[in-house]
Amino acid sequence: MKDVDLEAALPPSHLSPRFRRWLAVLVGVTALSAALLSWVESESGRQEELAFVQASRGGLEIFVRLAAAGPRTQFTADAQRRALLVGAGGVAGVIAAPRGEPFRIAQARSAAEERASRQLIEIATRMGGIPDDGAPLDPAARKAVATELDEFGPIVRRQNGAVARADRYGTRQQRSLFALGLVAIAASLLGLAGLMGDARAGRISLVTAASALLFALVVAASAFVG
Amino acid sequence: MEGAREPNARRRPTSHTTVAVLLAVAAVLAAAIGARAALLADEGSDTWHGAVRADVKAGAAVVEDSRFVYGEEAAQAFQLTEAKLRARELRKEASDRSGEAKALLEAQAKEQDQLAQTLSQSSSVAGDPRYAARDGGFDAVRRLADRRAKNPELTRLDPDATEKRGADRSREASLLVGAVVIVAIAFLLGALAEGFPGLRRILVPAGFAIAGIGLVAALAVEVSL
């Protein structure tokens, strides 16, 4: 029995000039679409990742500024409260003291404590004050420790903006990836059409490939709308 | 006849072969540039993650230093200042009095002196003259600066610069993928040359030229960034 090479046994595919032209155009457009979609996918992925990094850093900045400025403001509040208590303690002693010598001693003590209290309030305010630009601190620490509440609004808005940007580019990346999959299917169908030739099956393959390609481009374009 | 034509056919590539070479060149170029772009994109991504890590490290250091200085050292220093001030004011008040009042106020001043001494002994920083503020109290900012200076590797961290470095790498990768699009145009021309034999003379050289432009663009991106 003679061996038969199956591939050689198949009749050569016939390509009419018209079919050949369509096939060539579609193959070229497929290659170009694949490259373009790869670029869109890569660029969207890049922008998405950058936005995520910026969103993470924004969240971190909010936390660091809150946590670094908190001890300073807490210290100021605690120290001022403590200073007020010194003065209040003196006054309370006067109120509680019986008439006579104990009352006069309490008054003297209260006067001393009130003076101390006033000075302590000033000192507490200075100690917990915002470091100025000339402070010998590194910029990162100065910025974090000097944070005030009204600065958080813009930071939060910037952080939310980065998250929204990541979402937008993420959608774009996913759609371009789906479109790339469709382009790959189109490429396979075009290869099949080339093998089958200008027969009914080949034409069906060619039309399906063209449709897949068109759909891929529509999907990719939809990522840029809205 | 066949035998006579064959040597010529071997010497000169047919137009089909030229088209095949163009398509192969375009495909190989696209693959090579794409591979380089993928490496750069990965590098950019890693650098971005490095920026986040640096931010965490730098932020944690600032938070801990601030907590320690304001939450512990400054609080102790303020207690010390309070004791010293109260002692001074009580003594001042005692100097204007006599008898039992003077003795009592001086005793209370002494009590505050003792408290100040105990606080000074328990903290090496609270009573350190280096941190004594000009108008009284404790120079918390100077203390914070000194504490920060103990870990210069943490203060030198610059997450913004790291992020920018990552962005540069990533942009380079994106531009390289853009160069692949140029090479893909060469592929398109090669494919069209196969479908439109009449235009082959124009399409094939144009395809090679565009593939060359794609290569030059990729090299320019590589060199310039």
CSV table of C-alpha atoms in Angstrom, one decimal, chain A residues 168 172 221-226:
chain,number,residue,atom,x,y,z
A,168,ARG,CA,-11.7,55.0,33.5
A,172,ARG,CA,-10.4,51.2,28.5
A,221,ALA,CA,-13.8,52.8,20.2
A,222,SER,CA,-16.6,52.4,22.9
A,223,ALA,CA,-13.9,52.6,25.5
A,224,PHE,CA,-13.2,56.2,24.6
A,225,VAL,CA,-16.8,57.2,24.7
A,226,GLY,CA,-18.3,58.5,27.9
